[in-house]
Short mmCIF file of N, CA and C in Angstrom, two decimals:
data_model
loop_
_atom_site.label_atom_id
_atom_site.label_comp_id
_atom_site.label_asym_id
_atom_site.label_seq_id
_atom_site.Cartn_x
_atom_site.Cartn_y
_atom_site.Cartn_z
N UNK A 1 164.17 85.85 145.32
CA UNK A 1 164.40 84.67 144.52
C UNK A 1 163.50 83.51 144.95
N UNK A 2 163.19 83.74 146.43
CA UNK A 2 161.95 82.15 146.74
C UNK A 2 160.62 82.33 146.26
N UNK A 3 160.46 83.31 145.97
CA UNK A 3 158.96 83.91 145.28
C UNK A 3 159.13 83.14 143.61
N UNK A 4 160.53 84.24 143.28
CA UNK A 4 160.54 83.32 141.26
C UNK A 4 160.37 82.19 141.72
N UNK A 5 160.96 81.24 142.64
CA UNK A 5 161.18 79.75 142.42
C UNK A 5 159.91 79.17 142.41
N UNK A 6 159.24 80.02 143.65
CA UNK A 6 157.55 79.27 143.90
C UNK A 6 156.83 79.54 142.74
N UNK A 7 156.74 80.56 142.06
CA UNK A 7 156.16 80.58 140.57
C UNK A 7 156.72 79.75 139.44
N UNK A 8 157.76 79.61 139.60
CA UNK A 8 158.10 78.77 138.17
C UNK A 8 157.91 77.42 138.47
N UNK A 9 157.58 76.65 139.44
CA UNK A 9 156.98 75.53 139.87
C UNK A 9 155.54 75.36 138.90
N UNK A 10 155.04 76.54 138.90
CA UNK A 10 153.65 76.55 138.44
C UNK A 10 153.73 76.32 136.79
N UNK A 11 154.69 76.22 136.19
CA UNK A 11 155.50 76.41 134.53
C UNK A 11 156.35 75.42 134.28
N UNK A 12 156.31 74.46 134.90
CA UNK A 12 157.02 73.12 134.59
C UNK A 12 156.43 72.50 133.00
N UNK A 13 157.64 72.05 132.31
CA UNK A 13 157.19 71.32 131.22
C UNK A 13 157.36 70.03 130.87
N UNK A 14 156.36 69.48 130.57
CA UNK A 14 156.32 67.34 130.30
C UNK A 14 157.53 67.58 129.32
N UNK A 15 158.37 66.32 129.94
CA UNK A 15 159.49 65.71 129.22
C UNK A 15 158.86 65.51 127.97
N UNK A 16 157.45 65.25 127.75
CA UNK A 16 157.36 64.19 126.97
C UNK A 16 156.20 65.26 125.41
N UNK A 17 156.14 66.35 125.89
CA UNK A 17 155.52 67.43 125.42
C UNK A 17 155.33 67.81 124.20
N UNK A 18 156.35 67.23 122.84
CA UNK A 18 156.25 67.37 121.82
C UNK A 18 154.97 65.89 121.38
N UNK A 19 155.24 64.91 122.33
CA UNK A 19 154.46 63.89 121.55
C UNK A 19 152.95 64.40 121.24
N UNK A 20 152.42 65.01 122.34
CA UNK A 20 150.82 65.80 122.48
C UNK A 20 150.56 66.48 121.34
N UNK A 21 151.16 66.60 120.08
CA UNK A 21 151.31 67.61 119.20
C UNK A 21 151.55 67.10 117.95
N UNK A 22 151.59 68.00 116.67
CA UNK A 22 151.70 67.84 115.48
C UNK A 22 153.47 68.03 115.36
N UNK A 23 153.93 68.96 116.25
CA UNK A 23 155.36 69.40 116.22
C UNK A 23 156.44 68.55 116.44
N UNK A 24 157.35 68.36 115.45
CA UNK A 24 158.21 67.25 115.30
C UNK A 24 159.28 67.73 116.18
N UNK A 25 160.25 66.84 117.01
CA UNK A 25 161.51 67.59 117.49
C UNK A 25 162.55 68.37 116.22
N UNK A 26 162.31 68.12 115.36
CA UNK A 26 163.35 68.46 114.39
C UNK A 26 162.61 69.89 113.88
N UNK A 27 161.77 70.21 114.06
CA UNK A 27 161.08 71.54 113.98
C UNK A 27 161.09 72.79 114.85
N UNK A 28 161.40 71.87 116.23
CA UNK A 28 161.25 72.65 117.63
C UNK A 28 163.42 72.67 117.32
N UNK A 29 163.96 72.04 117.02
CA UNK A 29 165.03 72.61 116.95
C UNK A 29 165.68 73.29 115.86
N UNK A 30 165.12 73.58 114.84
CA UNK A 30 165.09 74.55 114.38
C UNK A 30 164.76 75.85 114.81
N UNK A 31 163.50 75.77 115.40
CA UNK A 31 163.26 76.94 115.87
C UNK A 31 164.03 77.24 116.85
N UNK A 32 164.57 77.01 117.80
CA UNK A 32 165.53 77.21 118.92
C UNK A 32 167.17 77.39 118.55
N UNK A 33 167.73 76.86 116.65
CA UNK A 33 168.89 77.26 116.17
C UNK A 33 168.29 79.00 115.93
N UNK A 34 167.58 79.25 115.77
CA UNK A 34 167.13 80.60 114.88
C UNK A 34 167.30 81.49 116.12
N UNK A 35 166.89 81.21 117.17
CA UNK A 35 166.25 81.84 118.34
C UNK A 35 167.79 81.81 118.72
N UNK A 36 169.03 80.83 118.63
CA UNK A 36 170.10 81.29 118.90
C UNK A 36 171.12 82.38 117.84
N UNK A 37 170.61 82.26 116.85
CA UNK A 37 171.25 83.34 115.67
C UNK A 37 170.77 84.53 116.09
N UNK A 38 169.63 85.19 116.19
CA UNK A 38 168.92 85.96 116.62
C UNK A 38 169.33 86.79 117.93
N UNK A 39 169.37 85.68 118.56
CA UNK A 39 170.61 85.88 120.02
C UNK A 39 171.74 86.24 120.04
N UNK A 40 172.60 86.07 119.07
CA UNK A 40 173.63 85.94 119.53
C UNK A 40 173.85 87.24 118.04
N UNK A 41 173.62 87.39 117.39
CA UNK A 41 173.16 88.66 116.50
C UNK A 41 173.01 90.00 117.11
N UNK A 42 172.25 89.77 117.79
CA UNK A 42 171.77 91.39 118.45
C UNK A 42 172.79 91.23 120.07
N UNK A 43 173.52 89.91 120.37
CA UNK A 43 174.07 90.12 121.71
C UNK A 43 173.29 90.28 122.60
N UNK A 44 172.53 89.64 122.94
CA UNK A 44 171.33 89.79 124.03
C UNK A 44 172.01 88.85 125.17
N UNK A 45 171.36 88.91 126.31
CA UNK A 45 172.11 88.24 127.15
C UNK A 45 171.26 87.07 127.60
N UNK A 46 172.06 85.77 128.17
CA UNK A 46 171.88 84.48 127.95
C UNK A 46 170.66 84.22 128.24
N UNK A 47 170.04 84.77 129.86
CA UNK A 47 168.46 84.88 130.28
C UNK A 47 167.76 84.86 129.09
N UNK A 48 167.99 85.68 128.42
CA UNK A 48 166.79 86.05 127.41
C UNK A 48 167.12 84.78 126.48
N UNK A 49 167.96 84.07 126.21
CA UNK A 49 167.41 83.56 125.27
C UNK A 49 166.77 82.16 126.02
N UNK A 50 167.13 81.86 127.15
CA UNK A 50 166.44 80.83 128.01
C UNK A 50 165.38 80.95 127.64
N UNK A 51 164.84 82.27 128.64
CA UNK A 51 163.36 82.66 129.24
C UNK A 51 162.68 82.10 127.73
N UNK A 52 163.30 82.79 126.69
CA UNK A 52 162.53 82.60 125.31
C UNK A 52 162.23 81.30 124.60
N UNK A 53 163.14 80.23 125.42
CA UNK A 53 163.04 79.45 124.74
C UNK A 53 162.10 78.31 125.90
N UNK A 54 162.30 78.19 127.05
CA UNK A 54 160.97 78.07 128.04
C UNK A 54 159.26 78.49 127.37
N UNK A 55 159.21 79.51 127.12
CA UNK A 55 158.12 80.20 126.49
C UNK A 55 157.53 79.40 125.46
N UNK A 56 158.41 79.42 124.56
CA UNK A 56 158.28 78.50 122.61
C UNK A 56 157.57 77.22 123.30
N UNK A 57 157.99 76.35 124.52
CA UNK A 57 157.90 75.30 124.75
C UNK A 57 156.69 74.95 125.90
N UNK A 58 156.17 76.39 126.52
CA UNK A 58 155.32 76.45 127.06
C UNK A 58 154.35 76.69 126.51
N UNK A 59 154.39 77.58 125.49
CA UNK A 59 153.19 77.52 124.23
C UNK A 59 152.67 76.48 123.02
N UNK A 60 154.04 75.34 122.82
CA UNK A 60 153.34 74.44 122.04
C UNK A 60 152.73 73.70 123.09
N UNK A 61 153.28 73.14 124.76
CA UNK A 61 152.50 72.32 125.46
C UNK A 61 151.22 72.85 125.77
N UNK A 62 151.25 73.96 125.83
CA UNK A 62 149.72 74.69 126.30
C UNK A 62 148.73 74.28 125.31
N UNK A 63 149.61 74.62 124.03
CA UNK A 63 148.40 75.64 122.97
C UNK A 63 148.81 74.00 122.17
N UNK A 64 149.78 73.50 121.93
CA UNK A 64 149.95 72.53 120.70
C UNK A 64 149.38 72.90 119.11
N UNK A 65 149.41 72.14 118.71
CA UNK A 65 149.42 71.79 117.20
C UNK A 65 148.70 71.17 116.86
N UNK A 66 147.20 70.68 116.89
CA UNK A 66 146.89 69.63 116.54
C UNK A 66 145.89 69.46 115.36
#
């Protein structure tokens, strides 16, 4: 577990992360209601829908919208 922790240090996301972007908060929560239907549909377990939703949010700060 001190290994995950030291890596996910490296995956931190700006509070402020949607502003960098075309992506409205009301878009990003949409997408994250879906990502819980989806979830909770197939019964997947809670990790996964974290990890997944970390991801969505690591890819618009990375990649953005612009």
């Amino acid at each position: 577990y001190q290994n995950m922790k030291a890596e996910e240090d490296g995956f931190l996301i700006n509070q402020d992360f949607l502003l960098e972007t075309e992506i409205e908060e009301r878009h990003r929560r949409r997408l994250v209601e879906w990502l819980s239907e989806v979830h909770n549909k197939f019964r997947l377990l809670p990790e996964t829908f974290f990890v997944t939703c970390k991801l969505v949010d690591l890819a618009i700060q990375k990649l953005g919208v612009k």
